Amino acid sequence: MELTSVNDATRIILENTLDYGTKAVAFTDAYRRVLAEPLVADRDFPPFDRVTMDGIAIQWQSYQNGQRTFRIESTQTAGDVQHTLQDPAACIEVMTGASLPINTDTVIKYEDVTIDNGVAQLTFAVREKQNVHFRGEDRVAGSAIVPAGTLLGPAEIAIAASVGATEVMVKKLPSVVIITSGDELVPVEATPLPHQIRSSNVHCIATLLKPYQIEVDFIHIPDDLATTQQAIQQALQQYDVLILCGGVSQGKKDFIPKALQAEGVQKYFHKLSQQPGKPFWFGRKDRNVVFALPGNPVSSFLCARRYFIPWLRQSLGLVAFDHTYAALSTDYVYTSPLTYFLQVQLYQENATLMARPVMGHGSGDFANLVENQGFLELPKEQTEFKKGDIFPLWRYDTL
Ligand SMILES: Nc1nc2c(c(=O)[nH]1)N[C@H]1C(S)=C(S)[C@@H](COP(=O)(O)OP(=O)(O)OC[C@H]3O[C@@H](n4cnc5c(N)ncnc54)[C@H](O)[C@@H]3O)O[C@H]1N2
Ligand code: MOO
Ligand SMILES: [Mg+2]
């Protein structure tokens, strides 16, 4: 049977991204959501001529005229209404964050003056308009400071706060369920019998999605076709996205592809020319998108990272691909005609990000994942990879 290439699979998946609309959320809950409407400056940034040093404010012209001593008229601290300098030859004491007094244009910090008996004497040269952050210098009122489509981080949340956007419009997230199958799996809190294991993959995948603020539901089904079909039917009604884990290979109880098709999910591909994750199945039914990942823990994780994250990013209006690049630390040989996801440990060598292969015991060895931070995507046309060659790097920490 013809295997689908990694490139074709990527293209097909990205042809099936969906827009889930927008919603308003409290700006304090907007971290790592995608902004749907720009954050607009309600005032100039800064909104008034802002003093940037504690010291005295003068009129530059009097300094220019040779004056070096200034009588102190008043003191203006941050939060005070704006003072006015009455005598152009005098000065006003001002504090960082205060609005610059009317009739002044230059601030001299305390370290550059001596004050005696209510008179300030300059001890250093002064530049016109120094130590003032002038109104509208950064942004003018009405300008879009944060454009729509931005993934919100600390800096953007600060802008939301500053413009008084208690609620912001963000892209809605798809609802996601992770469905595990397998009679050998028991819950985390259970003590497994000798032939059983605790279900761990789902928590790996759920954690992978957390940086995007996606909270998943979990469903576990036994290896039984009728129950599987029923669970899939219900999940298709309840969720936008189904991520299934396991049951997609050749086993006697690998029912997932059959059950999905029986429930009307159209298969877009099954089996890729990649290692690990070869038996990956992807399909769609109307607005339901279904990622049926191979059960081996490394396979399900790397497939979720390599295919689901770009799908999610594009669905949210972000650039789909979030890989970077790293250089192989050593020669490497891989002879199968498959794209290889090589698990690597990352380290910095001068300005180059280096990737050292960390070989585990195949796609069942998920303990090995803790030793590496991502994988290099080695193209299937090549078998010999040279030290220093650069390849796409998919990091596990996606944000
Ligand atoms: N005859 C063939 N056998 C297999 C092939 C093949 O091409 N021909 N492909 C192998 C590859 S590659 C993979 S990957 C696996 C995929 O298997 P399934 O998707 O059918 O997954 P399962 O059989 O259900 O489980 C595989 C393995 O993973 C463990 N697993 C599953 N779910 C979890 C979970 N939630 N937490 C922890 N571990 C989980 C499960 O116990 C199995 O050990 O098939 C190969 N076989
Ligand atoms: O491709 Mo399977 O994903 O190696 O274990
Ligand atoms: Mg199987």
PDB file of C-alpha atoms in Angstrom, residues 125-372:
ATOM      1  CA  ALA A 125      25.974  70.772  31.213  1.00  0.00           C
ATOM      2  CA  VAL A 126      22.333  70.514  30.153  1.00  0.00           C
ATOM      3  CA  ARG A 127      20.784  69.384  26.848  1.00  0.00           C
ATOM      4  CA  GLU A 128      17.532  70.932  25.682  1.00  0.00           C
ATOM      5  CA  LYS A 129      14.453  68.769  26.458  1.00  0.00           C
ATOM      6  CA  GLN A 130      16.483  66.182  28.313  1.00  0.00           C
ATOM      7  CA  ASN A 131      14.808  63.717  30.677  1.00  0.00           C
ATOM      8  CA  VAL A 132      11.317  64.236  29.290  1.00  0.00           C
ATOM      9  CA  HIS A 133       9.255  61.493  27.634  1.00  0.00           C
ATOM     10  CA  PHE A 134       7.036  63.673  25.455  1.00  0.00           C
ATOM     11  CA  ARG A 135       3.327  63.104  24.946  1.00  0.00           C
ATOM     12  CA  GLY A 136       2.548  60.841  21.974  1.00  0.00           C
ATOM     13  CA  GLU A 137       6.219  60.103  21.371  1.00  0.00           C
ATOM     14  CA  ASP A 138       5.634  56.322  21.480  1.00  0.00           C
ATOM     15  CA  ARG A 139       2.166  56.007  19.915  1.00  0.00           C
ATOM     16  CA  VAL A 140      -0.632  58.467  19.128  1.00  0.00           C
ATOM     17  CA  ALA A 141      -4.244  58.068  20.241  1.00  0.00           C
ATOM     18  CA  GLY A 142      -6.242  55.938  17.805  1.00  0.00           C
ATOM     19  CA  SER A 143      -3.324  53.855  16.587  1.00  0.00           C
ATOM     20  CA  ALA A 144      -3.550  50.059  16.719  1.00  0.00           C
ATOM     21  CA  ILE A 145      -0.787  49.133  19.106  1.00  0.00           C
ATOM     22  CA  VAL A 146      -1.396  45.380  19.011  1.00  0.00           C
ATOM     23  CA  PRO A 147      -2.709  44.110  15.667  1.00  0.00           C
ATOM     24  CA  ALA A 148      -5.306  41.371  15.332  1.00  0.00           C
ATOM     25  CA  GLY A 149      -3.691  37.976  14.930  1.00  0.00           C
ATOM     26  CA  THR A 150      -1.160  38.500  17.710  1.00  0.00           C
ATOM     27  CA  LEU A 151      -0.547  35.733  20.224  1.00  0.00           C
ATOM     28  CA  LEU A 152      -0.895  37.589  23.485  1.00  0.00           C
ATOM     29  CA  GLY A 153       2.006  37.643  25.905  1.00  0.00           C
ATOM     30  CA  PRO A 154       2.966  39.784  28.899  1.00  0.00           C
ATOM     31  CA  ALA A 155       3.728  42.898  26.819  1.00  0.00           C
ATOM     32  CA  GLU A 156       0.362  42.805  25.047  1.00  0.00           C
ATOM     33  CA  ILE A 157      -1.535  42.203  28.296  1.00  0.00           C
ATOM     34  CA  ALA A 158       0.119  45.369  29.638  1.00  0.00           C
ATOM     35  CA  ILE A 159      -1.185  47.303  26.623  1.00  0.00           C
ATOM     36  CA  ALA A 160      -4.697  45.925  27.191  1.00  0.00           C
ATOM     37  CA  ALA A 161      -4.495  47.119  30.789  1.00  0.00           C
ATOM     38  CA  SER A 162      -3.202  50.525  29.793  1.00  0.00           C
ATOM     39  CA  VAL A 163      -5.926  51.219  27.223  1.00  0.00           C
ATOM     40  CA  GLY A 164      -8.605  50.065  29.660  1.00  0.00           C
ATOM     41  CA  ALA A 165      -9.577  46.963  27.671  1.00  0.00           C
ATOM     42  CA  THR A 166     -11.013  44.939  30.538  1.00  0.00           C
ATOM     43  CA  GLU A 167     -12.276  42.506  27.912  1.00  0.00           C
ATOM     44  CA  VAL A 168     -10.532  41.653  24.668  1.00  0.00           C
ATOM     45  CA  MET A 169     -11.764  39.833  21.580  1.00  0.00           C
ATOM     46  CA  VAL A 170      -9.853  36.632  20.919  1.00  0.00           C
ATOM     47  CA  LYS A 171     -10.098  33.703  18.548  1.00  0.00           C
ATOM     48  CA  LYS A 172     -12.244  30.895  19.927  1.00  0.00           C
ATOM     49  CA  LEU A 173     -10.502  27.600  20.560  1.00  0.00           C
ATOM     50  CA  PRO A 174     -11.793  24.332  19.169  1.00  0.00           C
ATOM     51  CA  SER A 175     -13.146  21.872  21.715  1.00  0.00           C
ATOM     52  CA  VAL A 176     -10.872  18.862  21.838  1.00  0.00           C
ATOM     53  CA  VAL A 177     -11.327  15.361  23.206  1.00  0.00           C
ATOM     54  CA  ILE A 178      -8.576  12.789  23.511  1.00  0.00           C
ATOM     55  CA  ILE A 179      -9.869   9.255  23.140  1.00  0.00           C
ATOM     56  CA  THR A 180      -7.677   6.401  24.269  1.00  0.00           C
ATOM     57  CA  SER A 181      -8.297   2.783  23.472  1.00  0.00           C
ATOM     58  CA  GLY A 182      -6.677  -0.337  24.792  1.00  0.00           C
ATOM     59  CA  ASP A 183      -7.640  -3.093  27.228  1.00  0.00           C
ATOM     60  CA  GLU A 184      -4.139  -2.973  28.710  1.00  0.00           C
ATOM     61  CA  LEU A 185      -4.546   0.623  29.923  1.00  0.00           C
ATOM     62  CA  VAL A 186      -5.546   1.577  33.464  1.00  0.00           C
ATOM     63  CA  PRO A 187      -6.013   5.008  35.018  1.00  0.00           C
ATOM     64  CA  VAL A 188      -3.057   6.835  36.573  1.00  0.00           C
ATOM     65  CA  GLU A 189      -4.311   6.278  40.112  1.00  0.00           C
ATOM     66  CA  ALA A 190      -4.703   2.503  39.629  1.00  0.00           C
ATOM     67  CA  THR A 191      -2.091  -0.126  40.423  1.00  0.00           C
ATOM     68  CA  PRO A 192      -1.566  -2.011  37.169  1.00  0.00           C
ATOM     69  CA  LEU A 193      -1.576  -5.820  37.032  1.00  0.00           C
ATOM     70  CA  PRO A 194       1.554  -7.349  35.491  1.00  0.00           C
ATOM     71  CA  HIS A 195       0.092  -7.212  31.957  1.00  0.00           C
ATOM     72  CA  GLN A 196      -1.313  -3.705  32.297  1.00  0.00           C
ATOM     73  CA  ILE A 197       0.151  -0.188  32.062  1.00  0.00           C
ATOM     74  CA  ARG A 198      -1.034   3.232  33.181  1.00  0.00           C
ATOM     75  CA  SER A 199      -2.366   5.454  30.414  1.00  0.00           C
ATOM     76  CA  SER A 200       0.267   8.130  29.930  1.00  0.00           C
ATOM     77  CA  ASN A 201       0.104   9.269  26.290  1.00  0.00           C
ATOM     78  CA  VAL A 202      -3.002  11.305  26.800  1.00  0.00           C
ATOM     79  CA  HIS A 203      -1.413  13.376  29.514  1.00  0.00           C
ATOM     80  CA  CYS A 204       1.580  13.984  27.290  1.00  0.00           C
ATOM     81  CA  ILE A 205      -0.655  15.252  24.482  1.00  0.00           C
ATOM     82  CA  ALA A 206      -2.916  17.240  26.810  1.00  0.00           C
ATOM     83  CA  THR A 207       0.181  18.968  28.180  1.00  0.00           C
ATOM     84  CA  LEU A 208       1.447  19.712  24.680  1.00  0.00           C
ATOM     85  CA  LEU A 209      -1.760  21.698  24.061  1.00  0.00           C
ATOM     86  CA  LYS A 210      -1.718  23.660  27.314  1.00  0.00           C
ATOM     87  CA  PRO A 211       0.493  26.494  26.036  1.00  0.00           C
ATOM     88  CA  TYR A 212      -2.359  27.311  23.641  1.00  0.00           C
ATOM     89  CA  GLN A 213      -4.823  27.297  26.563  1.00  0.00           C
ATOM     90  CA  ILE A 214      -6.635  24.266  25.217  1.00  0.00           C
ATOM     91  CA  GLU A 215      -8.205  22.167  27.944  1.00  0.00           C
ATOM     92  CA  VAL A 216      -9.061  18.710  26.698  1.00  0.00           C
ATOM     93  CA  ASP A 217     -11.573  16.135  27.858  1.00  0.00           C
ATOM     94  CA  PHE A 218     -10.580  12.492  28.129  1.00  0.00           C
ATOM     95  CA  ILE A 219     -12.512   9.414  27.091  1.00  0.00           C
ATOM     96  CA  HIS A 220     -11.255   5.860  27.377  1.00  0.00           C
ATOM     97  CA  ILE A 221     -12.795   3.015  25.436  1.00  0.00           C
ATOM     98  CA  PRO A 222     -12.117  -0.712  25.563  1.00  0.00           C
ATOM     99  CA  ASP A 223     -11.008  -2.613  22.466  1.00  0.00           C
ATOM    100  CA  ASP A 224     -14.508  -3.395  21.291  1.00  0.00           C
ATOM    101  CA  LEU A 225     -15.881  -2.306  17.933  1.00  0.00           C
ATOM    102  CA  ALA A 226     -19.469  -1.544  18.964  1.00  0.00           C
ATOM    103  CA  THR A 227     -18.432   0.478  22.013  1.00  0.00           C
ATOM    104  CA  THR A 228     -15.784   2.274  19.947  1.00  0.00           C
ATOM    105  CA  GLN A 229     -18.315   3.273  17.299  1.00  0.00           C
ATOM    106  CA  GLN A 230     -20.749   4.488  19.908  1.00  0.00           C
ATOM    107  CA  ALA A 231     -18.098   6.573  21.670  1.00  0.00           C
ATOM    108  CA  ILE A 232     -16.945   8.072  18.370  1.00  0.00           C
ATOM    109  CA  GLN A 233     -20.514   8.906  17.357  1.00  0.00           C
ATOM    110  CA  GLN A 234     -21.071  10.773  20.595  1.00  0.00           C
ATOM    111  CA  ALA A 235     -17.724  12.537  20.508  1.00  0.00           C
ATOM    112  CA  LEU A 236     -18.386  13.765  16.964  1.00  0.00           C
ATOM    113  CA  GLN A 237     -21.505  15.500  18.243  1.00  0.00           C
ATOM    114  CA  GLN A 238     -19.885  16.924  21.342  1.00  0.00           C
ATOM    115  CA  TYR A 239     -16.456  18.099  20.164  1.00  0.00           C
ATOM    116  CA  ASP A 240     -14.855  19.873  17.234  1.00  0.00           C
ATOM    117  CA  VAL A 241     -11.681  17.831  17.231  1.00  0.00           C
ATOM    118  CA  LEU A 242     -11.117  14.195  18.093  1.00  0.00           C
ATOM    119  CA  ILE A 243      -7.595  13.085  18.881  1.00  0.00           C
ATOM    120  CA  LEU A 244      -7.553   9.336  19.143  1.00  0.00           C
ATOM    121  CA  CYS A 245      -4.610   7.438  20.459  1.00  0.00           C
ATOM    122  CA  GLY A 246      -3.881   3.808  19.601  1.00  0.00           C
ATOM    123  CA  GLY A 247      -5.735   1.135  17.702  1.00  0.00           C
ATOM    124  CA  VAL A 248      -4.772   2.314  14.205  1.00  0.00           C
ATOM    125  CA  SER A 249      -2.382  -0.422  13.140  1.00  0.00           C
ATOM    126  CA  GLN A 250      -2.794  -4.058  12.003  1.00  0.00           C
ATOM    127  CA  GLY A 251      -3.769  -5.706  15.296  1.00  0.00           C
ATOM    128  CA  LYS A 252      -6.822  -7.917  15.723  1.00  0.00           C
ATOM    129  CA  LYS A 253      -8.296  -5.273  18.012  1.00  0.00           C
ATOM    130  CA  ASP A 254      -7.133  -2.156  16.170  1.00  0.00           C
ATOM    131  CA  PHE A 255     -10.689  -1.021  15.426  1.00  0.00           C
ATOM    132  CA  ILE A 256     -10.255   2.725  15.156  1.00  0.00           C
ATOM    133  CA  PRO A 257     -10.044   3.262  11.348  1.00  0.00           C
ATOM    134  CA  LYS A 258     -12.986   0.940  10.791  1.00  0.00           C
ATOM    135  CA  ALA A 259     -15.096   2.563  13.497  1.00  0.00           C
ATOM    136  CA  LEU A 260     -14.325   6.071  12.237  1.00  0.00           C
ATOM    137  CA  GLN A 261     -15.348   5.208   8.701  1.00  0.00           C
ATOM    138  CA  ALA A 262     -18.487   3.450   9.914  1.00  0.00           C
ATOM    139  CA  GLU A 263     -19.418   6.701  11.687  1.00  0.00           C
ATOM    140  CA  GLY A 264     -19.020   8.664   8.462  1.00  0.00           C
ATOM    141  CA  VAL A 265     -15.575  10.147   9.027  1.00  0.00           C
ATOM    142  CA  GLN A 266     -13.883  10.348   5.660  1.00  0.00           C
ATOM    143  CA  LYS A 267     -10.333   9.050   5.590  1.00  0.00           C
ATOM    144  CA  TYR A 268      -7.878  11.569   4.091  1.00  0.00           C
ATOM    145  CA  PHE A 269      -4.851   9.396   4.696  1.00  0.00           C
ATOM    146  CA  HIS A 270      -3.718   6.368   6.657  1.00  0.00           C
ATOM    147  CA  LYS A 271      -0.042   5.435   6.974  1.00  0.00           C
ATOM    148  CA  LEU A 272       2.756   7.866   6.301  1.00  0.00           C
ATOM    149  CA  SER A 273       6.278   7.365   5.005  1.00  0.00           C
ATOM    150  CA  GLN A 274       7.727   8.423   8.340  1.00  0.00           C
ATOM    151  CA  GLN A 275       9.261   6.881  11.420  1.00  0.00           C
ATOM    152  CA  PRO A 276       7.929   6.976  14.072  1.00  0.00           C
ATOM    153  CA  GLY A 277       4.214   7.394  13.581  1.00  0.00           C
ATOM    154  CA  LYS A 278       3.779   5.444  10.382  1.00  0.00           C
ATOM    155  CA  PRO A 279       0.190   4.248  11.038  1.00  0.00           C
ATOM    156  CA  PHE A 280      -1.158   7.802  11.595  1.00  0.00           C
ATOM    157  CA  TRP A 281      -4.752   8.200  10.294  1.00  0.00           C
ATOM    158  CA  PHE A 282      -6.397  11.551   9.528  1.00  0.00           C
ATOM    159  CA  GLY A 283      -9.932  12.330   8.414  1.00  0.00           C
ATOM    160  CA  ARG A 284     -12.859  14.660   8.509  1.00  0.00           C
ATOM    161  CA  LYS A 285     -16.634  14.650   8.845  1.00  0.00           C
ATOM    162  CA  ASP A 286     -18.238  18.028   8.109  1.00  0.00           C
ATOM    163  CA  ARG A 287     -16.765  20.314  10.789  1.00  0.00           C
ATOM    164  CA  ASN A 288     -15.215  17.483  12.771  1.00  0.00           C
ATOM    165  CA  VAL A 289     -11.512  16.951  12.272  1.00  0.00           C
ATOM    166  CA  VAL A 290     -10.069  13.635  13.429  1.00  0.00           C
ATOM    167  CA  PHE A 291      -6.446  12.872  14.226  1.00  0.00           C
ATOM    168  CA  ALA A 292      -6.072   9.150  14.975  1.00  0.00           C
ATOM    169  CA  LEU A 293      -2.536   8.811  16.292  1.00  0.00           C
ATOM    170  CA  PRO A 294      -0.556   5.608  16.582  1.00  0.00           C
ATOM    171  CA  GLY A 295      -0.580   4.309  20.156  1.00  0.00           C
ATOM    172  CA  ASN A 296       3.139   3.988  20.756  1.00  0.00           C
ATOM    173  CA  PRO A 297       3.910   6.840  23.149  1.00  0.00           C
ATOM    174  CA  VAL A 298       6.711   8.441  21.150  1.00  0.00           C
ATOM    175  CA  SER A 299       4.693   8.162  17.937  1.00  0.00           C
ATOM    176  CA  SER A 300       1.559   9.771  19.346  1.00  0.00           C
ATOM    177  CA  PHE A 301       3.541  12.598  20.917  1.00  0.00           C
ATOM    178  CA  LEU A 302       5.705  13.389  17.891  1.00  0.00           C
ATOM    179  CA  CYS A 303       2.710  13.212  15.529  1.00  0.00           C
ATOM    180  CA  ALA A 304       0.701  15.539  17.766  1.00  0.00           C
ATOM    181  CA  ARG A 305       3.658  17.916  17.820  1.00  0.00           C
ATOM    182  CA  ARG A 306       4.407  17.715  14.103  1.00  0.00           C
ATOM    183  CA  TYR A 307       0.825  17.782  12.745  1.00  0.00           C
ATOM    184  CA  PHE A 308      -1.693  18.897  15.332  1.00  0.00           C
ATOM    185  CA  ILE A 309       0.168  22.008  16.527  1.00  0.00           C
ATOM    186  CA  PRO A 310       0.536  23.495  13.001  1.00  0.00           C
ATOM    187  CA  TRP A 311      -3.116  22.644  12.338  1.00  0.00           C
ATOM    188  CA  LEU A 312      -4.146  24.423  15.524  1.00  0.00           C
ATOM    189  CA  ARG A 313      -1.946  27.426  14.833  1.00  0.00           C
ATOM    190  CA  GLN A 314      -3.354  27.901  11.349  1.00  0.00           C
ATOM    191  CA  SER A 315      -6.924  27.413  12.612  1.00  0.00           C
ATOM    192  CA  LEU A 316      -6.284  30.255  15.061  1.00  0.00           C
ATOM    193  CA  GLY A 317      -4.852  32.506  12.348  1.00  0.00           C
ATOM    194  CA  LEU A 318      -1.209  32.077  13.342  1.00  0.00           C
ATOM    195  CA  VAL A 319       1.606  31.055  11.010  1.00  0.00           C
ATOM    196  CA  ALA A 320       1.259  27.272  10.863  1.00  0.00           C
ATOM    197  CA  PHE A 321       4.896  26.269  11.067  1.00  0.00           C
ATOM    198  CA  ASP A 322       6.714  26.951  14.280  1.00  0.00           C
ATOM    199  CA  HIS A 323       9.817  24.873  13.688  1.00  0.00           C
ATOM    200  CA  THR A 324      13.297  26.338  13.824  1.00  0.00           C
ATOM    201  CA  TYR A 325      16.590  24.823  12.626  1.00  0.00           C
ATOM    202  CA  ALA A 326      19.518  23.123  14.272  1.00  0.00           C
ATOM    203  CA  ALA A 327      22.786  21.554  13.161  1.00  0.00           C
ATOM    204  CA  LEU A 328      23.567  17.865  13.618  1.00  0.00           C
ATOM    205  CA  SER A 329      26.378  17.396  16.142  1.00  0.00           C
ATOM    206  CA  THR A 330      27.604  14.214  14.496  1.00  0.00           C
ATOM    207  CA  ASP A 331      27.331  12.161  11.294  1.00  0.00           C
ATOM    208  CA  TYR A 332      24.172  10.087  11.237  1.00  0.00           C
ATOM    209  CA  VAL A 333      22.928   7.276   8.997  1.00  0.00           C
ATOM    210  CA  TYR A 334      19.316   6.265   8.467  1.00  0.00           C
ATOM    211  CA  THR A 335      18.715   3.942   5.551  1.00  0.00           C
ATOM    212  CA  SER A 336      14.938   3.349   5.441  1.00  0.00           C
ATOM    213  CA  PRO A 337      13.153   5.331   2.733  1.00  0.00           C
ATOM    214  CA  LEU A 338      11.157   7.197   5.383  1.00  0.00           C
ATOM    215  CA  THR A 339      11.250  10.700   6.824  1.00  0.00           C
ATOM    216  CA  TYR A 340      12.905  10.247  10.192  1.00  0.00           C
ATOM    217  CA  PHE A 341      12.019  12.199  13.311  1.00  0.00           C
ATOM    218  CA  LEU A 342      15.356  12.072  15.118  1.00  0.00           C
ATOM    219  CA  GLN A 343      15.110  12.821  18.827  1.00  0.00           C
ATOM    220  CA  VAL A 344      17.822  15.256  19.833  1.00  0.00           C
ATOM    221  CA  GLN A 345      19.365  16.937  22.805  1.00  0.00           C
ATOM    222  CA  LEU A 346      19.945  20.628  22.151  1.00  0.00           C
ATOM    223  CA  TYR A 347      22.931  22.705  23.139  1.00  0.00           C
ATOM    224  CA  GLN A 348      24.454  25.943  22.025  1.00  0.00           C
ATOM    225  CA  GLU A 349      27.870  26.101  20.326  1.00  0.00           C
ATOM    226  CA  ASN A 350      28.751  29.759  19.840  1.00  0.00           C
ATOM    227  CA  ALA A 351      25.902  31.124  17.702  1.00  0.00           C
ATOM    228  CA  THR A 352      24.769  27.714  16.447  1.00  0.00           C
ATOM    229  CA  LEU A 353      22.058  25.580  17.980  1.00  0.00           C
ATOM    230  CA  MET A 354      23.415  22.024  17.946  1.00  0.00           C
ATOM    231  CA  ALA A 355      21.374  18.813  17.995  1.00  0.00           C
ATOM    232  CA  ARG A 356      22.867  15.643  19.453  1.00  0.00           C
ATOM    233  CA  PRO A 357      20.964  12.434  18.619  1.00  0.00           C
ATOM    234  CA  VAL A 358      19.701  10.599  21.690  1.00  0.00           C
ATOM    235  CA  MET A 359      18.799   7.082  20.702  1.00  0.00           C
ATOM    236  CA  GLY A 360      16.198   5.310  22.765  1.00  0.00           C
ATOM    237  CA  HIS A 361      14.662   1.879  22.292  1.00  0.00           C
ATOM    238  CA  GLY A 362      12.133   2.739  19.616  1.00  0.00           C
ATOM    239  CA  SER A 363       8.770   4.417  19.708  1.00  0.00           C
ATOM    240  CA  GLY A 364       7.690   2.614  22.875  1.00  0.00           C
ATOM    241  CA  ASP A 365      10.533   4.230  24.851  1.00  0.00           C
ATOM    242  CA  PHE A 366       8.968   7.376  26.194  1.00  0.00           C
ATOM    243  CA  ALA A 367      11.468   7.601  29.056  1.00  0.00           C
ATOM    244  CA  ASN A 368      13.951   8.653  26.363  1.00  0.00           C
ATOM    245  CA  LEU A 369      11.867  11.737  25.630  1.00  0.00           C
ATOM    246  CA  VAL A 370      12.956  13.335  28.880  1.00  0.00           C
ATOM    247  CA  GLU A 371      16.543  13.268  27.587  1.00  0.00           C
ATOM    248  CA  ASN A 372      15.778  15.381  24.528  1.00  0.00           C
TER     249      ASN A 372
END
